[in-house]
CSV table of C-alpha atoms and ligand atoms in Angstrom, one decimal:
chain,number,residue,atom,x,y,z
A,1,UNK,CA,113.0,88.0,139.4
A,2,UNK,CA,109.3,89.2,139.2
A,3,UNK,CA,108.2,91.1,136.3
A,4,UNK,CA,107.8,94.7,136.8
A,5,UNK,CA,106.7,97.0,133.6
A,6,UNK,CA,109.0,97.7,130.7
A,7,UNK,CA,111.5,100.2,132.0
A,8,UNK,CA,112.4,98.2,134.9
A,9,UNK,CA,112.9,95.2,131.8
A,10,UNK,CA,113.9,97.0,128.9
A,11,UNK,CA,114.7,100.9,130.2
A,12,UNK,CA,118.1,100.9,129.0
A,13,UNK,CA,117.0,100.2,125.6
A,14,UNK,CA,114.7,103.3,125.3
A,15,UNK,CA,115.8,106.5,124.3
A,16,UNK,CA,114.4,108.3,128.2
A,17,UNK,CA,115.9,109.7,131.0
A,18,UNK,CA,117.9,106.6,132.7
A,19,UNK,CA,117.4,108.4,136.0
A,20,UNK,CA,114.1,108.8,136.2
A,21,UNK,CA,111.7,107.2,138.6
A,22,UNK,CA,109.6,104.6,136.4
A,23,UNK,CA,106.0,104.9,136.3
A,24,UNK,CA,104.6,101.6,135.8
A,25,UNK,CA,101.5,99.2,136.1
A,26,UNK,CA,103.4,96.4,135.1
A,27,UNK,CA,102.5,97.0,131.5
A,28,UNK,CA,104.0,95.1,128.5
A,29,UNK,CA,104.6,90.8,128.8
A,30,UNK,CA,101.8,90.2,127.0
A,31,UNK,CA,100.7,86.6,125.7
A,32,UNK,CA,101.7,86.0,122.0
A,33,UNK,CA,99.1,83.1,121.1
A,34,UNK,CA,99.3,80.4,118.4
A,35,UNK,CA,96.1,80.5,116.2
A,36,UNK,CA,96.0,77.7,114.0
A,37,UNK,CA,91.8,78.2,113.4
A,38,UNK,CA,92.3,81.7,112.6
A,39,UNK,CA,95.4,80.8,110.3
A,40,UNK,CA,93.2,78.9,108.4
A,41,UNK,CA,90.0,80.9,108.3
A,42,UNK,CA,92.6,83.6,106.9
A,43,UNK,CA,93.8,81.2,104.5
A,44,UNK,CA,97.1,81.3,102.5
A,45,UNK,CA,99.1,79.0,104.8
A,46,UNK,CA,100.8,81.6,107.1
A,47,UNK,CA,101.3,80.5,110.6
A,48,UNK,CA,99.4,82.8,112.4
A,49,UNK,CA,100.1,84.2,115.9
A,50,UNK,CA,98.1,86.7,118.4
A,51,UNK,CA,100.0,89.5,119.7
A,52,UNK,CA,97.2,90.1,122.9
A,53,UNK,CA,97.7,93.8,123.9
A,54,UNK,CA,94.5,94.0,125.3
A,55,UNK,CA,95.8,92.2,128.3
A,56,UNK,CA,97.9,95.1,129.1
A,57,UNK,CA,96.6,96.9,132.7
A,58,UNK,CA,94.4,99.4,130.7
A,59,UNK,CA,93.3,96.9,128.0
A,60,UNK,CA,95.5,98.7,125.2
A,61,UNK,CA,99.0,98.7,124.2
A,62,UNK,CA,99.0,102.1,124.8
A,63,UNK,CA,100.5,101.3,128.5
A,64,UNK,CA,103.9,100.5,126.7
A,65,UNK,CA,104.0,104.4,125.3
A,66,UNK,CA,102.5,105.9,128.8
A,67,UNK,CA,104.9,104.1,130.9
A,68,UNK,CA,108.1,105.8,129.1
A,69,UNK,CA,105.9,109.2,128.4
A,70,UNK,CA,104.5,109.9,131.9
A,71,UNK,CA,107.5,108.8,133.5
A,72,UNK,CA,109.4,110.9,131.6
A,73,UNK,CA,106.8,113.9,132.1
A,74,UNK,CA,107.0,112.9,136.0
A,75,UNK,CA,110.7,113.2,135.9
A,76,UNK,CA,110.7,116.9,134.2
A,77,UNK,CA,108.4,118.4,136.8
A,78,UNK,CA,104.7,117.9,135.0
A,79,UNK,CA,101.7,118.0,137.3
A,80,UNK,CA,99.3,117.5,134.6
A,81,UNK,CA,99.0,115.9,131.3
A,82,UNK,CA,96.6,116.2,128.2
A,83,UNK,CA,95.9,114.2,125.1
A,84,UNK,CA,93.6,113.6,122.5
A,85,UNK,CA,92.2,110.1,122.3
A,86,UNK,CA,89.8,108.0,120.8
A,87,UNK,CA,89.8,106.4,124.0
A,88,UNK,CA,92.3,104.1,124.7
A,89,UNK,CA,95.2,106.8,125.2
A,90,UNK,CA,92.5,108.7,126.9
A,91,UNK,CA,92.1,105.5,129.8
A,92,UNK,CA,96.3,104.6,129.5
A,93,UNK,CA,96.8,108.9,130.1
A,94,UNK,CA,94.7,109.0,132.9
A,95,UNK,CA,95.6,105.4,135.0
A,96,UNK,CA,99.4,106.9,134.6
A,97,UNK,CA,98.2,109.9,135.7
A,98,UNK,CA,96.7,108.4,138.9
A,99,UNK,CA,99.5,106.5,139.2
A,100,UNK,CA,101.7,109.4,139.3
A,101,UNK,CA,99.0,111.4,141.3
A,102,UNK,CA,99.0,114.2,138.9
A,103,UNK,CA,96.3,115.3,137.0
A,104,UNK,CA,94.6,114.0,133.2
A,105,UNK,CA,92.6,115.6,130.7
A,106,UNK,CA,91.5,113.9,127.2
A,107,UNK,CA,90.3,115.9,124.8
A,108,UNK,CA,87.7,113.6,122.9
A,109,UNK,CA,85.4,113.4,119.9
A,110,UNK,CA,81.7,113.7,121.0
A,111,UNK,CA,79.9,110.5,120.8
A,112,UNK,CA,82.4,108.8,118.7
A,113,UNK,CA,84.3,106.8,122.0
A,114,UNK,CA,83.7,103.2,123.3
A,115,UNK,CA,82.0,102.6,126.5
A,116,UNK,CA,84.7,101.2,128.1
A,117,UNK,CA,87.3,103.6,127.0
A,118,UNK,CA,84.9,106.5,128.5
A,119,UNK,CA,84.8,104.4,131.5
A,120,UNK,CA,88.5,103.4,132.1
A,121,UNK,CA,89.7,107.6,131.8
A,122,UNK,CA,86.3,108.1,134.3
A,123,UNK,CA,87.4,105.8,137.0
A,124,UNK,CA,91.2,107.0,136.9
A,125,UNK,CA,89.9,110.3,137.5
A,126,UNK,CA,90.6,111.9,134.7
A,127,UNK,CA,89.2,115.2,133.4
A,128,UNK,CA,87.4,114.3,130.3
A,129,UNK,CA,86.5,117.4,127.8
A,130,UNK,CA,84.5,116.7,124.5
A,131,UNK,CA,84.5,118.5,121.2
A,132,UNK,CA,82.2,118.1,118.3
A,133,UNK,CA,84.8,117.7,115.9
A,134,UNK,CA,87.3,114.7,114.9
A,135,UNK,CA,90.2,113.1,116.4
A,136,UNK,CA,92.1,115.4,114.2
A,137,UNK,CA,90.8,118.6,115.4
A,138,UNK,CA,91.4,117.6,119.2
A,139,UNK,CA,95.2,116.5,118.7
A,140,UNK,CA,95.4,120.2,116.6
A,141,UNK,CA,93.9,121.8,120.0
A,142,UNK,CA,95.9,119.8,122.8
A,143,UNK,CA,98.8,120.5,120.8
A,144,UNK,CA,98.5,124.0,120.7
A,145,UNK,CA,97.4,124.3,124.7
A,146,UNK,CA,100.4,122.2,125.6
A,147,UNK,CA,102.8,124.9,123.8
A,148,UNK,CA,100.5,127.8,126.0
A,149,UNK,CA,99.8,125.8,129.4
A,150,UNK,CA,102.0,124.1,131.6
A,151,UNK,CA,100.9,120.3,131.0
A,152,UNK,CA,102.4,117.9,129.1
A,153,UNK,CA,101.2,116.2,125.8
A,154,UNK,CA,101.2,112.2,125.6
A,155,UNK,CA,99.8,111.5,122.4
A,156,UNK,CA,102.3,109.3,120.2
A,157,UNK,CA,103.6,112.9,118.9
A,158,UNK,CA,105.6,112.9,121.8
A,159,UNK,CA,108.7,110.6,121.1
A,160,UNK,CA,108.9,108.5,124.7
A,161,UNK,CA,105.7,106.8,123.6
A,162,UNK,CA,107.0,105.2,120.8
A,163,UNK,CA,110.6,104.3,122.7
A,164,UNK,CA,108.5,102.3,124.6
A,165,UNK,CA,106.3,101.2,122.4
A,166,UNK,CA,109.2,99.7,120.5
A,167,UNK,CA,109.5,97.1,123.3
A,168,UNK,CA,106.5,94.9,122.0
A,169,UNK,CA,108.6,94.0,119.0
A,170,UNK,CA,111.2,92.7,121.2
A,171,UNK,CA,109.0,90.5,123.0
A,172,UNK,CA,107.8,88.9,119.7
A,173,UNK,CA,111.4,88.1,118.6
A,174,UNK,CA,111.9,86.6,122.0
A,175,UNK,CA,108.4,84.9,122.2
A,176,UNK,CA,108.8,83.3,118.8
A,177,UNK,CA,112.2,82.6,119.5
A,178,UNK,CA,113.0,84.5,116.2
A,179,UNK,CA,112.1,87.3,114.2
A,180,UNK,CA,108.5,86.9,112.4
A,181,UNK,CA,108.3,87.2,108.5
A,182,UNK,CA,105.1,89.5,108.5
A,183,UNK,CA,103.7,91.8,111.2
A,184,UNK,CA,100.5,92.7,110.9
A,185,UNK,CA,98.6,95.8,112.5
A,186,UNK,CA,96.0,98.8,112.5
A,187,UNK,CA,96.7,101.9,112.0
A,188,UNK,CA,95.6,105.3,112.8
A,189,UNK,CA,97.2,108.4,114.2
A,190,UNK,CA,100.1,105.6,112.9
A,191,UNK,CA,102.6,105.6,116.0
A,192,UNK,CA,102.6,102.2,116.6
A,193,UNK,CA,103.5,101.1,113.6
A,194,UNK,CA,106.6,103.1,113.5
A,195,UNK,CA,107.7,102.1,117.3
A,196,UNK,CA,107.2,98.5,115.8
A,197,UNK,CA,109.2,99.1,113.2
A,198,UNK,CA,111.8,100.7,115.0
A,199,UNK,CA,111.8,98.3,117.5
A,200,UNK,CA,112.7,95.8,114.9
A,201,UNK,CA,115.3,98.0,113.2
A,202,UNK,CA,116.9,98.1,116.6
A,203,UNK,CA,116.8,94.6,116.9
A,204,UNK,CA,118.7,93.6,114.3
A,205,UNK,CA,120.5,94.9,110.8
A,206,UNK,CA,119.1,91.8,108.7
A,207,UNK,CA,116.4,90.2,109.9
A,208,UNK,CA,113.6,91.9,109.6
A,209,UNK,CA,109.6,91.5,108.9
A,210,UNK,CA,107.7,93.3,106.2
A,211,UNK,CA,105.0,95.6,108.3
A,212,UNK,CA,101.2,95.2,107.2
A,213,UNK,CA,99.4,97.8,108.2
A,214,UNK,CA,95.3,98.1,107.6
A,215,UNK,CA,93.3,101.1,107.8
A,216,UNK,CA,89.3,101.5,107.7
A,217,UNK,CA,88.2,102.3,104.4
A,218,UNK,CA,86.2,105.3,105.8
A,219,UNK,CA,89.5,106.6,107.5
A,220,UNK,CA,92.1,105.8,104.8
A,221,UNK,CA,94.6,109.2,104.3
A,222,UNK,CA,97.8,107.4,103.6
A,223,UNK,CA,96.3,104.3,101.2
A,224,UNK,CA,94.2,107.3,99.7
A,225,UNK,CA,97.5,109.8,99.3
A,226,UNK,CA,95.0,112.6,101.2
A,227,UNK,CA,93.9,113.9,104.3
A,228,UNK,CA,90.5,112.9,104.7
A,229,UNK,CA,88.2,115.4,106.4
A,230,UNK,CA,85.6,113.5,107.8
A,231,UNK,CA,86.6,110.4,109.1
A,232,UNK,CA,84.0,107.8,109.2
A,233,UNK,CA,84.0,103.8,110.6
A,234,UNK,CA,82.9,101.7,112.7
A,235,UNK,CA,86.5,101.0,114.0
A,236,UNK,CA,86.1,104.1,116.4
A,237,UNK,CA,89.6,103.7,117.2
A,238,UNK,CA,91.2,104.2,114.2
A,239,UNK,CA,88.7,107.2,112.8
A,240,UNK,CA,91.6,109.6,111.9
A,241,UNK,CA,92.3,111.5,109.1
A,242,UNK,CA,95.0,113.2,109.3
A,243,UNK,CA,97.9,110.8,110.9
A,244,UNK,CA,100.6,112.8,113.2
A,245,UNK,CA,103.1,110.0,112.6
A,246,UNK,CA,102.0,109.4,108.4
A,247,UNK,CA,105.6,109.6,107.0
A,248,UNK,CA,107.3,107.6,109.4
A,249,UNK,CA,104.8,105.1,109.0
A,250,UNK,CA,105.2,105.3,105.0
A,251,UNK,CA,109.1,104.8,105.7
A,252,UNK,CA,108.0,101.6,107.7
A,253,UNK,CA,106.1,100.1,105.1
A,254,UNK,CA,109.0,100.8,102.5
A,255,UNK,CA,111.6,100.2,104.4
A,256,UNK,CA,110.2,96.8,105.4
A,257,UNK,CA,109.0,95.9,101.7
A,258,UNK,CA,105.3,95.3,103.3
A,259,UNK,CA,102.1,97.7,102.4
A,260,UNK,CA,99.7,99.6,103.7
A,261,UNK,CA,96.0,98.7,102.8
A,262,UNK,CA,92.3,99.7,103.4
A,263,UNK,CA,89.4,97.1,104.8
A,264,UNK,CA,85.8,97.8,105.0
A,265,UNK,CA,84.0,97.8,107.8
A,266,UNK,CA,82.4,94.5,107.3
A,267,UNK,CA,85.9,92.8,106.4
A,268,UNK,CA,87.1,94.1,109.9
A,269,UNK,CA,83.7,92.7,111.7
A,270,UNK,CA,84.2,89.9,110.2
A,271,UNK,CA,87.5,89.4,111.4
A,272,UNK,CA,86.5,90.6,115.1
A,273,UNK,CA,83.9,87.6,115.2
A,274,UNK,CA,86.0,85.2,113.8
A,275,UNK,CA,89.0,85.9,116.0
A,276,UNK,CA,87.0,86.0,119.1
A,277,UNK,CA,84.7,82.6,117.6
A,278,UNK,CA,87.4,80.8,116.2
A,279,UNK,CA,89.9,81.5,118.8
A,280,UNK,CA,88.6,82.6,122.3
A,281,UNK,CA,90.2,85.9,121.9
A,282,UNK,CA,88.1,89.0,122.1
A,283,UNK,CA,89.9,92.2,120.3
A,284,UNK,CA,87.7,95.4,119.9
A,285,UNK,CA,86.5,95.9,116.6
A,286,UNK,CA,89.7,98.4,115.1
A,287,UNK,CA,92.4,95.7,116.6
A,288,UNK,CA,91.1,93.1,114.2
A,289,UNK,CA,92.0,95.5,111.0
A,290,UNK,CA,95.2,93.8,110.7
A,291,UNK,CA,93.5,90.1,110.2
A,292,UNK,CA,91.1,92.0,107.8
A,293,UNK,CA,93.9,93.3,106.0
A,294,UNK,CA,96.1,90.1,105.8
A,295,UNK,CA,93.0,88.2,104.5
A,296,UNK,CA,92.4,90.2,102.2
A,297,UNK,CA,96.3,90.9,101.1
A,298,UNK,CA,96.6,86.9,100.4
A,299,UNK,CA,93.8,86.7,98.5
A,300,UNK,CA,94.6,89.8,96.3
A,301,UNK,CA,98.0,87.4,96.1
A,302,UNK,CA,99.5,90.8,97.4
A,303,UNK,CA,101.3,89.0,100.3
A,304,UNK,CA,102.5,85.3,100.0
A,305,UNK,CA,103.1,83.9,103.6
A,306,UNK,CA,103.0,80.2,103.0
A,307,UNK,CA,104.4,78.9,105.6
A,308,UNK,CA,105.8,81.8,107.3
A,309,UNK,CA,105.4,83.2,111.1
A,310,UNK,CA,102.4,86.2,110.6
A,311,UNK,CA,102.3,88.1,113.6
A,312,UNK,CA,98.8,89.5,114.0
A,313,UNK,CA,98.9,93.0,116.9
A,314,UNK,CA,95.8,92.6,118.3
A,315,UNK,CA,96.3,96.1,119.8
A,316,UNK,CA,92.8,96.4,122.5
A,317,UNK,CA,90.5,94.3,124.1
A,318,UNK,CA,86.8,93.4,123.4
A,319,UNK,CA,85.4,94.4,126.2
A,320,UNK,CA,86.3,98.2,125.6
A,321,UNK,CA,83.4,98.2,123.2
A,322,UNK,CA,80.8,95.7,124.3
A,323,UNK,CA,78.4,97.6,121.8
A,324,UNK,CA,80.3,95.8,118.8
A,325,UNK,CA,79.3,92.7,119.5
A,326,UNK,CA,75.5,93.0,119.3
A,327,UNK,CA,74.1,94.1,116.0
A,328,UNK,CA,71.3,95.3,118.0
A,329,UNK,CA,69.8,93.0,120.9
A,330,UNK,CA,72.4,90.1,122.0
A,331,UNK,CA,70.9,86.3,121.4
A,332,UNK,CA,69.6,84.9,124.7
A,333,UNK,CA,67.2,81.7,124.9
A,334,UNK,CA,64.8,82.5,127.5
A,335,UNK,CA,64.1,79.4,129.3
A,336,UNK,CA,62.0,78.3,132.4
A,337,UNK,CA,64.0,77.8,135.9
A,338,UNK,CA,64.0,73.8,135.6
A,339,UNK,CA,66.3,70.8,134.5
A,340,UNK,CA,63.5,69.7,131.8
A,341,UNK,CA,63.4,72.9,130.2
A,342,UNK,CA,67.1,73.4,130.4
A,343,UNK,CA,68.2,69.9,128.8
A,344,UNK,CA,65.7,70.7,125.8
A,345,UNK,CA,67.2,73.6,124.8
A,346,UNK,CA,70.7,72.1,125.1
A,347,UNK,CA,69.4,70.0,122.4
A,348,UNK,CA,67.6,72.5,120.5
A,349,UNK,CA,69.9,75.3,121.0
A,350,UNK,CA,73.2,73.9,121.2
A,351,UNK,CA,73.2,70.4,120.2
A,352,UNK,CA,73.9,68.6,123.0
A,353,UNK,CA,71.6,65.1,123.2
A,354,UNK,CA,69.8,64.8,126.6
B,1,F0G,N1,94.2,100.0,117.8
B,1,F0G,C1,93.6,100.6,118.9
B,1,F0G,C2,92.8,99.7,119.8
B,1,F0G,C3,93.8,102.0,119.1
B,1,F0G,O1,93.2,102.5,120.2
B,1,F0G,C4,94.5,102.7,118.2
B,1,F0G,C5,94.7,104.2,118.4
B,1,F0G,C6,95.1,102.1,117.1
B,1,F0G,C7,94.9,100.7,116.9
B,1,F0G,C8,96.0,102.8,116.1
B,1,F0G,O2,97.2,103.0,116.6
B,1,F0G,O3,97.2,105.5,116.4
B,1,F0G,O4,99.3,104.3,116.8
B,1,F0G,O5,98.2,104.1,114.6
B,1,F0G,N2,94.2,104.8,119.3
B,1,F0G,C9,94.5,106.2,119.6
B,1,F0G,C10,93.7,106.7,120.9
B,1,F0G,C11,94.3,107.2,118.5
B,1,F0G,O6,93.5,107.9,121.0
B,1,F0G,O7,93.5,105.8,121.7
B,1,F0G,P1,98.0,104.3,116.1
């Protein structure tokens, strides 16, 4: 039968109300994609694959969580629901808002949000409210309106977005046809590693990956031990200080035997060109963390994956931040409108004899 969004797929799995009404845009079923050129830019050995969850209907794999938390909002009577984003849960909110036909507002850091983040909650309609503050002081103040106003909070604090989160660790074991020997991932307000990892503890009792999860050096609380204040990377998406989900995700990591590491910002652009160059798959900057961190984790001989099936979550796509991908100006040749002009820059610019 035709696909039709994780609940319809996976609903009795997840911890929500089996009666409800699913909310759905025919989110999850993502491609997991064999990388051999990344693999061995990484280096190491691993086998690496591509989890792409930017090819969910919003771009982000935050569909899988708004699926299970709007429909479950839905079901108990909501009209209206809030979050704090740094833009993807922001766009997911507000699509399974309209889907719903209630209403959305995102509570967002001033200036610090992707273009097409901004752009995905604008077109769904949703309200969008900005503080000059962090990530961490909005999900303080959505929190706190939810408990005085009648709207419902769908950050990953509320526990239907990581039951269906969950499900994108079910679709690797049945993708890869078994279950992987590292997973690697970003992390920031640090939901989705935890629904990973419970996914996987649901899965099975023995076999199990080690979680890798990779934070921007600027935004680093639980490799640091300490709430950072003031946030600061590149990786918008993963500017957080102060992660709602931080012990859970340190249970992951320990349960799981893996670690949790800090990258620079020029170890994850790095890996954002290189993913996109070496394998025709464009991640937004923060999503490529996780190739950053495994790089840098088998070098540091911290990891040893020779030979083993690395799963790399590449958690939103590229274009959600066309910005990134121009350190200033983008490269165009400007040429004249005519075949001579055209086949000498093949040659010049590209290579290709005339
Ligand atoms: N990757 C992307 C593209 C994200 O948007 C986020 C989080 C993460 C990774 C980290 O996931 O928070 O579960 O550890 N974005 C949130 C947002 C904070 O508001 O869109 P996490």
């Amino acid at each position: 039968m035709a696909y039709r969004g994780l609940i319809h797929k996976y609903g009795r799995r997840m911890a929500i109300s089996q009666s409800a009404t699913p909310i759905t845009l025919f989110e999850g079923d993502t491609p997991l994609i064999d990388a051999p050129r990344i693999s061995a830019w990484v280096g190491g050995g691993a086998k690496l694959w591509l989890k792409c969850e930017g090819m969910n209907p919003t771009g982000s794999f935050k569909d899988r969580g708004m699926t299970a938390a709007v429909t479950e909002a839905v079901h108990h009577g909501a009209s209206a629901l809030i979050c704090a984003s740094t833009g993807n849960t922001a766009a997911s909110a507000a699509a399974y808002a309209a889907r719903a036909g209630i209403t959305c507002c995102v509570l967002i850091p001033e200036g610090k949000i992707a273009m097409g983040k901004l752009a995905g909650a604008a077109a769904y309609g949703a309200q969008i409210l900005a503080i000059d503050g962090s990530f961490d002081a909005a999900l303080e103040l959505v929190r706190l309106a939810a408990e005085r106003a009648p709207i419902a909070l769908v950050n990953s604090v509320n526990p239907a977005r990581l039951q269906g989160q969950k499900t994108a660790a079910w679709e690797i074991v049945e993708q890869l046809g078994r279950v992987p020997d590292l997973v690697c991932l970003p992390v920031g307000n640090a939901g989705n590693i935890s629904a990973y990892w419970l996914g996987f503890c649901e899965n099975s009792d023995r076999e199990r990956p080690k979680m890798l999860g990779a934070q921007a050096e600027g935004a680093a609380p639980i490799v640091r031990g300490e709430i950072v204040r003031e946030p600061e990377t590149r990786a918008t998406a993963i500017r957080i200080g102060n992660p709602a989900r931080w012990l859970q995700a340190e249970d992951a990591v320990r349960e799981s035997a893996g670690l949790i590491l800090s990258v620079t910002d020029e170890e994850i652009f790095e890996a954002y060109h290189a993913v996109a160059e070496l394998e025709g798959v464009f991640c937004e900057p923060s999503s490529a963390a996780g190739i950053a961190g495994l790089r840098k984790a088998m070098s540091n001989g911290d990891v040893d994956a020779r030979e083993r099936d690395v799963v790399c979550v590449l958690t939103g796509h590229g274009l959600k931040d066309p910005d990134s991908v121009f350190d200033g100006t983008p490269k165009v040749v400007r040429i004249g409108a005519n075949l001579d002009e055209l086949l000498r820059a093949l040659a010049s610019e590209a290579g290709v004899p005339a």
